[in-house]
Structures are given as C-alpha cells and as structure tokens.
Amino acid sequence: MGVAALAIDYDATDEELAAVSGEFETQSPEAVLRWAFEEFGPDVALATGFGAEGCVLIDMVARITKGARIFYLDTDLLFPETYALRDQLEARYGIRFERRATRLSLSTQAAALGERLWEREPDRCCHLRKVEPLREVLTGLRAWITAIRRDQTAARVSAGIVERDQRFGLIKINPLAGWSGESVWEYIRKYDVPYNLLYDHGYESIGCAPCTSPVQIGEDPREGRWRGSCKTECGLHK
Ligand code: SF4
C-alpha cells in the first residue's frame, strides 16, 4: 500500500505509523512535506528555531505552499542575528512567521524567580519560556513538523520520519531525520538559502544567547549549548 493511501492520526497503530515512516525513509523531505500538508491541512505546522535545518525546511515549504503555518518560540533571549534572520526569511519568501511566547516577561520572571534563571535552573527556564508556549500551540494541532536530525543528539537517534509524540499528544514529522549536517549545508549553498551569520563565527547549534557559545574544532556541534552542564535538550524533543 502506498503512503498516500494510509490515513494517519495520533490513534494510528504502531504498525501503521512504522509503515508510513518506513516508506518515507527512501523519499525526499519535500515528498514528506507534501504528504504532511495533504494529510493534515491546516492542522499541521512547522516549528523552527531558525537553525540551518529549519532554514532548509522553510525554503522547501515555501516552494510547496505559501499557506503553511510556521511558528517559532520567542524566549526574548534570542540573538540579534536570529531576529535579523527571521526578518530576512520573511522578506525572501513572502511569509509571516507565527510568534509564540510565554506571557511571563523577563522582568517578571526575574522578580519572581531571581535574575538569570538560565544560569541556576536552565530546565525550569526552558520549561517556562519554551515548553509551555510549545504545548499551547501544539494543543490546537494534529501534527507538527520539526527540523531535528538523528545524528544531533543521543535523544534524537531513534527519531522516525513520522512518529507519535506521546509527550504532546499528536503526530510528529521529522523530514530531515536521516540527513547529515553536510546535506543541510549543501542544500543551503545550492539554493542560496539565508542562514544565521553566527555559523560563520564558530557557532554550530544556535539557541538563546545566554546559553549558546561557539564550539572549538573537534567539539561536538551541540557542546556550545548549555556549556558546562550535561543538558543537551530544551525539553521540546525528549
Ligand atoms: S535556552 Fe537558556 S535562556 Fe533559553 S529558555 Fe532555555 S535556559 Fe532559558
């Protein structure tokens, strides 16, 4: 049975999900995206943090449809270069990203929980500023699309192209799960996709400014995130 014939939703069986995901292993990310928009219509959205992988997906989505929902989580702590890239992508593709954020301002957070929460309790800070806003947007969706790749972290190694997201209760689609970092940059060069200029200054994985630093030659790309702590994920993809 071809994937187009398989209707998938959160209550699909493990076998059905595995069948769809398995078929997409040999297909392009664009084919996965086309299927996702046909299958879920307005009930699917792409999440982006404006990393290199996210920029690739934004370019692919813009070639397929102008009507897709694309959102980002604004912690109010992103780099100026990231906000500039957001504006550049909007102008290039003629799209508008949906901003999702906590209602807790940084000053209110500091007054309630102390200054620089990210230095003392990064899990709590990520939960407040990323996970809760994400939960809010995902509540209204049947599926979400992410830019994760399997080789980024230990937690992502087993990511399927299409899988059940038990944490948030919907389908999760990872069109680039099988891609390498080299494939991402090849695509960016081939299509002249805008990317975060911090990549040209030693940054390999870019999140909030207080928790992101450049990496040295030989370091794992995500070692620049929450440097000095064992934390490797914000809690969005556990
Ligand atoms: S990455 Fe750092 S600053 Fe951003 S939400 Fe997480 S702990 Fe807070």
Coordinates of C-alpha atoms and ligand atoms in Angstrom, one line a residue:
M1 CA 0.0 0.0 0.0
G2 CA 1.4 3.4 -0.9
V3 CA 1.8 6.1 1.8
A4 CA -0.8 8.3 0.2
A5 CA -3.4 5.6 0.9
L6 CA -2.6 5.5 4.6
A7 CA -4.6 7.9 6.8
I8 CA -2.5 8.6 9.9
D9 CA -3.6 10.2 13.1
Y10 CA -2.5 10.0 16.7
D11 CA -4.5 6.9 17.3
A12 CA -3.0 5.0 14.4
T13 CA -1.4 1.7 15.3
D14 CA 2.3 1.4 15.8
E15 CA 2.4 -0.8 12.6
E16 CA 0.6 1.9 10.5
L17 CA 3.0 4.6 11.8
A18 CA 6.0 2.4 11.1
A19 CA 4.8 1.6 7.6
V20 CA 4.4 5.3 6.7
S21 CA 7.7 6.3 8.3
G22 CA 9.5 3.3 6.7
E23 CA 8.2 4.3 3.2
F24 CA 9.5 7.8 3.7
E25 CA 13.0 6.7 4.5
T26 CA 13.7 6.4 0.8
Q27 CA 11.8 9.5 -0.2
S28 CA 12.8 13.2 -0.2
P29 CA 12.0 15.6 2.6
E30 CA 9.9 17.5 0.0
A31 CA 7.7 14.4 -0.5
V32 CA 7.3 14.1 3.3
L33 CA 6.2 17.7 3.4
R34 CA 3.7 17.4 0.6
W35 CA 2.2 14.4 2.2
A36 CA 2.0 16.2 5.6
F37 CA 0.1 19.2 4.1
E38 CA -2.3 16.9 2.2
E39 CA -2.8 14.7 5.2
F40 CA -3.3 17.3 7.9
G41 CA -4.1 20.5 6.0
P42 CA -4.4 23.4 8.4
D43 CA -3.9 21.1 11.4
V44 CA -0.1 20.8 10.8
A45 CA 2.5 23.5 11.4
L46 CA 6.3 23.7 11.1
A47 CA 8.3 24.7 14.2
T48 CA 11.5 26.5 13.6
G49 CA 14.3 27.9 15.7
F50 CA 15.9 29.4 12.6
G51 CA 18.8 26.9 12.7
A52 CA 20.4 25.7 9.4
E53 CA 18.0 22.8 9.2
G54 CA 15.0 25.0 9.9
C55 CA 16.0 27.4 7.1
V56 CA 16.2 24.4 4.7
L57 CA 12.7 23.3 5.6
I58 CA 11.4 26.9 5.3
D59 CA 12.8 27.0 1.8
M60 CA 11.2 23.7 0.9
V61 CA 7.9 24.6 2.4
A62 CA 7.8 28.0 0.6
R63 CA 8.3 26.1 -2.7
I64 CA 5.4 23.8 -2.0
T65 CA 2.8 26.2 -0.5
K66 CA 2.5 29.8 0.7
G67 CA -0.2 29.0 3.1
A68 CA 1.7 26.8 5.6
R69 CA 1.7 27.7 9.3
I70 CA 5.3 28.2 10.5
F71 CA 5.9 29.2 14.1
Y72 CA 8.9 30.0 16.3
L73 CA 9.3 30.1 20.1
D74 CA 10.4 33.6 21.1
T75 CA 12.1 33.4 24.5
D76 CA 13.0 37.1 24.3
L77 CA 16.6 35.9 24.6
L78 CA 17.4 35.0 21.0
F79 CA 20.5 36.6 19.4
P80 CA 20.1 39.8 17.4
E81 CA 21.4 37.8 14.4
T82 CA 18.5 35.3 14.8
Y83 CA 15.9 38.1 14.8
A84 CA 17.6 39.6 11.7
L85 CA 17.4 36.2 10.0
R86 CA 13.7 35.9 10.8
D87 CA 13.1 39.2 9.1
Q88 CA 15.3 38.3 6.2
L89 CA 13.4 35.0 5.7
E90 CA 10.1 36.7 5.8
A91 CA 11.1 39.1 3.1
R92 CA 12.7 36.5 0.9
Y93 CA 9.8 34.1 1.0
G94 CA 6.9 36.5 1.5
I95 CA 5.7 34.7 4.6
R96 CA 4.9 35.7 8.1
F97 CA 6.1 33.5 11.0
E98 CA 3.8 33.0 13.9
R99 CA 5.5 34.2 17.2
R100 CA 4.7 32.1 20.2
A101 CA 6.0 33.1 23.6
T102 CA 5.3 32.9 27.3
R103 CA 3.3 35.8 28.9
L104 CA 6.0 35.9 31.6
S105 CA 8.2 38.9 30.8
L106 CA 11.9 38.6 31.6
S107 CA 11.5 41.3 34.3
T108 CA 8.5 39.4 35.9
Q109 CA 10.5 36.2 35.8
A110 CA 13.5 37.9 37.4
A111 CA 11.3 39.4 40.2
A112 CA 9.6 36.1 40.9
L113 CA 12.4 33.6 40.4
G114 CA 15.6 35.7 40.5
E115 CA 17.9 37.1 37.9
R116 CA 19.4 34.9 35.2
L117 CA 17.3 31.8 35.9
W118 CA 19.0 30.1 33.0
E119 CA 22.3 30.0 35.0
R120 CA 20.8 28.4 38.0
E121 CA 17.8 26.4 36.8
P122 CA 18.0 26.0 33.0
D123 CA 15.4 23.2 32.9
R124 CA 12.9 25.5 34.6
C125 CA 13.8 28.4 32.4
C126 CA 13.3 26.2 29.2
H127 CA 10.1 24.9 30.6
L128 CA 8.7 28.3 31.2
R129 CA 9.9 30.0 28.1
K130 CA 9.9 27.2 25.5
V131 CA 8.0 24.1 26.6
E132 CA 4.8 25.7 27.8
P133 CA 4.4 28.0 24.8
L134 CA 5.0 25.0 22.6
R135 CA 2.4 23.0 24.4
E136 CA -0.1 25.8 23.9
V137 CA 0.4 25.9 20.1
L138 CA 0.5 22.1 19.7
T139 CA -2.8 21.7 21.6
G140 CA -4.6 23.0 18.5
L141 CA -2.8 20.8 16.0
R142 CA -3.0 17.2 14.8
A143 CA 0.7 17.1 13.7
W144 CA 3.8 19.2 13.9
I145 CA 6.9 19.3 11.7
T146 CA 10.4 19.6 13.2
A147 CA 13.9 20.1 11.8
I148 CA 15.6 17.5 14.0
R149 CA 18.3 15.1 12.6
R150 CA 19.1 11.8 14.2
D151 CA 22.8 12.5 14.5
Q152 CA 22.4 15.7 16.5
T153 CA 22.0 14.2 20.0
A154 CA 21.6 10.8 21.7
A155 CA 18.0 11.5 22.3
R156 CA 17.3 12.0 18.6
V157 CA 19.0 8.8 17.3
S158 CA 15.8 6.9 17.1
A159 CA 13.6 9.6 15.6
G160 CA 11.3 8.4 12.9
I161 CA 10.3 10.4 9.8
V162 CA 6.7 10.1 11.1
E163 CA 6.1 9.2 14.7
R164 CA 3.8 9.5 17.6
D165 CA 4.7 12.4 20.0
Q166 CA 3.4 10.9 23.3
R167 CA 4.6 13.9 25.3
F168 CA 2.4 16.4 23.4
G169 CA -0.3 14.0 22.1
L170 CA 0.0 14.5 18.3
I171 CA 1.9 13.2 15.3
K172 CA 5.5 14.4 14.9
I173 CA 7.0 14.7 11.4
N174 CA 10.8 14.9 11.0
P175 CA 11.5 15.2 7.3
L176 CA 15.3 15.7 7.8
A177 CA 15.7 12.9 10.4
G178 CA 18.1 11.0 8.1
W179 CA 20.0 13.9 6.7
S180 CA 23.6 14.7 7.7
G181 CA 24.9 18.2 8.5
E182 CA 26.8 18.1 5.2
S183 CA 23.5 17.5 3.3
V184 CA 22.0 20.6 5.1
W185 CA 24.8 22.9 4.1
E186 CA 24.9 21.5 0.5
Y187 CA 21.2 22.4 0.2
I188 CA 21.8 25.9 1.7
R189 CA 24.6 26.6 -0.8
K190 CA 22.7 25.1 -3.8
Y191 CA 19.6 27.3 -3.2
D192 CA 21.3 30.2 -1.6
V193 CA 19.1 29.9 1.5
P194 CA 19.6 32.6 4.1
Y195 CA 21.2 31.3 7.3
N196 CA 22.3 32.7 10.7
L197 CA 25.6 34.6 10.3
L198 CA 26.7 33.2 13.7
Y199 CA 27.5 30.0 11.9
D200 CA 30.4 31.9 10.2
H201 CA 31.7 32.7 13.7
G202 CA 32.2 29.3 15.2
Y203 CA 28.6 28.6 16.3
E204 CA 27.2 25.2 15.4
S205 CA 23.9 25.0 17.2
I206 CA 22.1 28.2 17.9
G207 CA 19.6 28.8 20.7
C208 CA 19.2 31.5 23.3
A209 CA 22.1 33.9 23.6
P210 CA 22.9 33.3 27.3
C211 CA 23.1 29.5 26.8
T212 CA 24.9 29.3 23.4
S213 CA 28.6 29.6 22.8
P214 CA 30.9 28.9 19.8
V215 CA 32.5 25.4 19.6
Q216 CA 36.1 24.6 19.1
I217 CA 37.5 22.4 16.4
G218 CA 36.9 18.8 17.3
E219 CA 34.0 19.5 19.7
D220 CA 30.5 18.1 19.2
P221 CA 28.3 20.7 17.5
R222 CA 25.9 20.8 20.4
E223 CA 28.6 21.3 23.0
G224 CA 28.1 25.0 22.6
R225 CA 24.6 24.7 24.1
W226 CA 24.4 25.0 28.0
R227 CA 28.2 24.7 28.1
G228 CA 29.5 23.2 31.3
S229 CA 26.2 21.3 32.1
C230 CA 25.0 17.9 31.0
K231 CA 21.8 19.4 29.5
T232 CA 21.6 18.8 25.7
E233 CA 17.9 19.4 25.0
C234 CA 15.4 22.1 25.9
G235 CA 12.6 19.6 26.5
L236 CA 10.9 20.1 23.1
H237 CA 12.2 16.8 21.7
K238 CA 12.5 14.4 24.6
Ligands
SF4_1 S1 17.9 28.0 26.3 FE1 18.6 29.1 28.2 S2 17.7 31.2 28.2 FE2 16.7 29.9 26.6 S3 14.8 29.2 27.7 FE3 16.4 27.6 27.9 S4 17.6 28.1 29.8 FE4 16.3 29.9 29.3

